[in-house]
Structure formats: structure tokens, C-alpha cells
mmCIF file of the C-alpha atoms, coordinates in Angstrom:
data_MODEL
# 
_entry.id   MODEL 
# 
loop_
_atom_site.group_PDB 
_atom_site.id 
_atom_site.type_symbol 
_atom_site.label_atom_id 
_atom_site.label_alt_id 
_atom_site.label_comp_id 
_atom_site.label_asym_id 
_atom_site.label_entity_id 
_atom_site.label_seq_id 
_atom_site.pdbx_PDB_ins_code 
_atom_site.Cartn_x 
_atom_site.Cartn_y 
_atom_site.Cartn_z 
_atom_site.occupancy 
_atom_site.B_iso_or_equiv 
_atom_site.pdbx_formal_charge 
_atom_site.auth_seq_id 
_atom_site.auth_comp_id 
_atom_site.auth_asym_id 
_atom_site.auth_atom_id 
_atom_site.pdbx_PDB_model_num 
ATOM 1  C CA . MET A 1 1  ? -0.408 -6.596  5.458  1.00 0.00 ? 1  MET A CA 1 
ATOM 2  C CA . LYS A 1 2  ? -3.600 -4.715  4.302  1.00 0.00 ? 2  LYS A CA 1 
ATOM 3  C CA . ASN A 1 3  ? -4.333 -3.664  7.536  1.00 0.00 ? 3  ASN A CA 1 
ATOM 4  C CA . ARG A 1 4  ? -1.124 -1.976  7.360  1.00 0.00 ? 4  ARG A CA 1 
ATOM 5  C CA . LEU A 1 5  ? -1.368 -0.454  4.578  1.00 0.00 ? 5  LEU A CA 1 
ATOM 6  C CA . LEU A 1 6  ? -5.013 1.089   5.741  1.00 0.00 ? 6  LEU A CA 1 
ATOM 7  C CA . LEU A 1 7  ? -3.784 2.605   8.926  1.00 0.00 ? 7  LEU A CA 1 
ATOM 8  C CA . ALA A 1 8  ? -1.112 3.924   7.102  1.00 0.00 ? 8  ALA A CA 1 
ATOM 9  C CA . LEU A 1 9  ? -3.656 5.969   4.630  1.00 0.00 ? 9  LEU A CA 1 
ATOM 10 C CA . LEU A 1 10 ? -5.844 6.379   7.534  1.00 0.00 ? 10 LEU A CA 1 
ATOM 11 C CA . CYS A 1 11 ? -2.698 8.279   9.000  1.00 0.00 ? 11 CYS A CA 1 
ATOM 12 C CA . ILE A 1 12 ? -1.795 10.259  5.990  1.00 0.00 ? 12 ILE A CA 1 
ATOM 13 C CA . ALA A 1 13 ? -5.287 11.298  5.323  1.00 0.00 ? 13 ALA A CA 1 
ATOM 14 C CA . ALA A 1 14 ? -5.699 12.987  9.553  1.00 0.00 ? 14 ALA A CA 1 
ATOM 15 C CA . LEU A 1 15 ? -2.457 14.879  8.664  1.00 0.00 ? 15 LEU A CA 1 
ATOM 16 C CA . LEU A 1 16 ? -3.176 16.260  5.159  1.00 0.00 ? 16 LEU A CA 1 
ATOM 17 C CA . TYR A 1 17 ? -7.352 17.695  6.700  1.00 0.00 ? 17 TYR A CA 1 
ATOM 18 C CA . VAL A 1 18 ? -4.894 19.254  9.686  1.00 0.00 ? 18 VAL A CA 1 
ATOM 19 C CA . ALA A 1 19 ? -1.919 20.241  7.881  1.00 0.00 ? 19 ALA A CA 1 
ATOM 20 C CA . VAL A 1 20 ? -3.586 21.493  4.463  1.00 0.00 ? 20 VAL A CA 1 
ATOM 21 C CA . PRO A 1 21 ? -5.376 24.341  5.506  1.00 0.00 ? 21 PRO A CA 1 
ATOM 22 C CA . ARG A 1 22 ? -2.468 25.570  7.920  1.00 0.00 ? 22 ARG A CA 1 
ATOM 23 C CA . LEU A 1 23 ? 0.152  24.708  5.016  1.00 0.00 ? 23 LEU A CA 1 
ATOM 24 C CA . PRO A 1 24 ? 1.108  28.635  3.639  1.00 0.00 ? 24 PRO A CA 1 
ATOM 25 C CA . VAL A 1 25 ? 0.774  27.238  -0.211 1.00 0.00 ? 25 VAL A CA 1 
ATOM 26 C CA . THR A 1 26 ? 0.408  31.080  -1.871 1.00 0.00 ? 26 THR A CA 1 
ATOM 27 C CA . GLU A 1 27 ? 3.318  32.476  0.221  1.00 0.00 ? 27 GLU A CA 1 
ATOM 28 C CA . ASP A 1 28 ? 6.050  33.380  -2.076 1.00 0.00 ? 28 ASP A CA 1 
ATOM 29 C CA . GLY A 1 29 ? 9.435  32.189  -0.820 1.00 0.00 ? 29 GLY A CA 1 
ATOM 30 C CA . LEU A 1 30 ? 11.059 29.030  1.384  1.00 0.00 ? 30 LEU A CA 1 
ATOM 31 C CA . ALA A 1 31 ? 6.943  28.754  2.797  1.00 0.00 ? 31 ALA A CA 1 
ATOM 32 C CA . GLY A 1 32 ? 5.397  28.001  -0.175 1.00 0.00 ? 32 GLY A CA 1 
ATOM 33 C CA . TRP A 1 33 ? 8.234  25.796  -1.609 1.00 0.00 ? 33 TRP A CA 1 
ATOM 34 C CA . PHE A 1 34 ? 7.712  23.083  1.284  1.00 0.00 ? 34 PHE A CA 1 
ATOM 35 C CA . ALA A 1 35 ? 3.655  23.748  1.531  1.00 0.00 ? 35 ALA A CA 1 
ATOM 36 C CA . ILE A 1 36 ? 3.810  22.399  -2.219 1.00 0.00 ? 36 ILE A CA 1 
ATOM 37 C CA . ALA A 1 37 ? 6.771  20.562  -1.246 1.00 0.00 ? 37 ALA A CA 1 
ATOM 38 C CA . TRP A 1 38 ? 5.081  18.538  1.730  1.00 0.00 ? 38 TRP A CA 1 
ATOM 39 C CA . ILE A 1 39 ? 1.989  17.932  -0.148 1.00 0.00 ? 39 ILE A CA 1 
ATOM 40 C CA . VAL A 1 40 ? 3.513  16.287  -3.055 1.00 0.00 ? 40 VAL A CA 1 
ATOM 41 C CA . LEU A 1 41 ? 5.052  14.154  -1.174 1.00 0.00 ? 41 LEU A CA 1 
ATOM 42 C CA . ALA A 1 42 ? 1.978  13.451  0.747  1.00 0.00 ? 42 ALA A CA 1 
ATOM 43 C CA . LEU A 1 43 ? 0.469  12.388  -2.093 1.00 0.00 ? 43 LEU A CA 1 
ATOM 44 C CA . MET A 1 44 ? 2.660  9.999   -3.438 1.00 0.00 ? 44 MET A CA 1 
ATOM 45 C CA . ALA A 1 45 ? 2.411  8.103   -0.002 1.00 0.00 ? 45 ALA A CA 1 
ATOM 46 C CA . VAL A 1 46 ? -0.742 7.336   -0.930 1.00 0.00 ? 46 VAL A CA 1 
ATOM 47 C CA . GLY A 1 47 ? -0.488 6.705   -4.594 1.00 0.00 ? 47 GLY A CA 1 
ATOM 48 C CA . GLY A 1 48 ? 1.734  4.094   -3.239 1.00 0.00 ? 48 GLY A CA 1 
ATOM 49 C CA . ASN A 1 49 ? -0.333 2.693   -0.237 1.00 0.00 ? 49 ASN A CA 1 
ATOM 50 C CA . MET A 1 50 ? -3.325 2.187   -2.802 1.00 0.00 ? 50 MET A CA 1 
ATOM 51 C CA . ALA A 1 51 ? -0.617 0.989   -5.288 1.00 0.00 ? 51 ALA A CA 1 
ATOM 52 C CA . ALA A 1 52 ? 0.348  -1.983  -2.708 1.00 0.00 ? 52 ALA A CA 1 
ATOM 53 C CA . ILE A 1 53 ? -3.070 -2.456  -1.552 1.00 0.00 ? 53 ILE A CA 1 
ATOM 54 C CA . MET A 1 54 ? -4.609 -2.480  -5.227 1.00 0.00 ? 54 MET A CA 1 
ATOM 55 C CA . TYR A 1 55 ? -1.658 -5.168  -5.957 1.00 0.00 ? 55 TYR A CA 1 
ATOM 56 C CA . LEU A 1 56 ? -1.494 -7.513  -2.790 1.00 0.00 ? 56 LEU A CA 1 
ATOM 57 C CA . PRO A 1 57 ? -4.504 -9.689  -4.225 1.00 0.00 ? 57 PRO A CA 1 
ATOM 58 C CA . LYS A 1 58 ? -2.460 -10.843 -6.846 1.00 0.00 ? 58 LYS A CA 1 
ATOM 59 C CA . ARG A 1 59 ? 0.879  -11.649 -4.703 1.00 0.00 ? 59 ARG A CA 1 
ATOM 60 C CA . LYS A 1 60 ? -1.927 -13.648 -1.955 1.00 0.00 ? 60 LYS A CA 1 
ATOM 61 C CA . ARG A 1 61 ? -2.767 -15.790 -5.305 1.00 0.00 ? 61 ARG A CA 1 
ATOM 62 C CA . MET A 1 62 ? 0.197  -16.606 -6.658 1.00 0.00 ? 62 MET A CA 1 
ATOM 63 C CA . VAL A 1 63 ? 1.454  -17.952 -3.101 1.00 0.00 ? 63 VAL A CA 1 
ATOM 64 C CA . GLN A 1 64 ? -1.101 -19.877 -2.754 1.00 0.00 ? 64 GLN A CA 1 
ATOM 65 C CA . LYS A 1 65 ? -1.529 -21.095 -6.206 1.00 0.00 ? 65 LYS A CA 1 
ATOM 66 C CA . ALA A 1 66 ? 1.960  -22.548 -5.206 1.00 0.00 ? 66 ALA A CA 1 
ATOM 67 C CA . LYS A 1 67 ? 1.541  -24.363 -1.630 1.00 0.00 ? 67 LYS A CA 1 
ATOM 68 C CA . LEU A 1 68 ? -0.814 -25.780 -3.793 1.00 0.00 ? 68 LEU A CA 1 
ATOM 69 C CA . ALA A 1 69 ? 1.324  -26.701 -6.730 1.00 0.00 ? 69 ALA A CA 1 
ATOM 70 C CA . GLN A 1 70 ? 2.797  -28.480 -3.708 1.00 0.00 ? 70 GLN A CA 1 
ATOM 71 C CA . VAL A 1 71 ? 0.388  -30.242 -1.956 1.00 0.00 ? 71 VAL A CA 1 
ATOM 72 C CA . LYS A 1 72 ? -0.631 -31.646 -5.233 1.00 0.00 ? 72 LYS A CA 1 
ATOM 73 C CA . LYS A 1 73 ? 3.068  -32.584 -6.049 1.00 0.00 ? 73 LYS A CA 1 
ATOM 74 C CA . VAL A 1 74 ? 2.459  -34.646 -2.414 1.00 0.00 ? 74 VAL A CA 1 
ATOM 75 C CA . ARG A 1 75 ? -0.319 -36.220 -3.393 1.00 0.00 ? 75 ARG A CA 1 
ATOM 76 C CA . LEU A 1 76 ? 0.764  -38.230 -6.255 1.00 0.00 ? 76 LEU A CA 1 
ATOM 77 C CA . ARG A 1 77 ? 4.051  -39.237 -4.227 1.00 0.00 ? 77 ARG A CA 1 
ATOM 78 C CA . GLN A 1 78 ? 2.091  -40.781 -1.888 1.00 0.00 ? 78 GLN A CA 1 
ATOM 79 C CA . TYR A 1 79 ? -0.621 -42.626 -4.612 1.00 0.00 ? 79 TYR A CA 1 
ATOM 80 C CA . GLN A 1 80 ? 2.653  -44.247 -6.415 1.00 0.00 ? 80 GLN A CA 1 
# 
């Protein structure tokens, strides 16, 4: 999961690196609006991936704690 998120961040960064100098942000009309909307959506994608990466370890720990509790229950049954 983490590798997929890092790959997505890398692809978004590459797209931003290539596209931002070519986007007509200062233009009037539809071209300018499109450029601004594209940059905003790309930054939202970066933010979403960063949030997913930051909160991923907590989810893993919770899953591991649940598995550990289940293993402990099985061990207690064996000793009784």
C-alpha cells in the first residue's frame, strides 16, 4: 500500500514538473481557469496521498494489535 502511494506521489510530482511551466495561468478566459483548476486538483491529489501515507502506520498497528489479541486468546485456551 505504501509503495503504491509513493508511486502515485512520484507520478504527480513528475506531471507537475512538466506541466506547470507550460500552463497558461496568467491567461484570461477558459485557458487560465483550466490551468488553475488543474493545479488545484493536482495539489489535492498530493495532499490526499500525503495524508494516506501519514495515517497508514496507525492502521497497521491497530490490525497487528487485533491479531496479537487473538493469538493471546488462543494461547490462553491451550493452557486452560
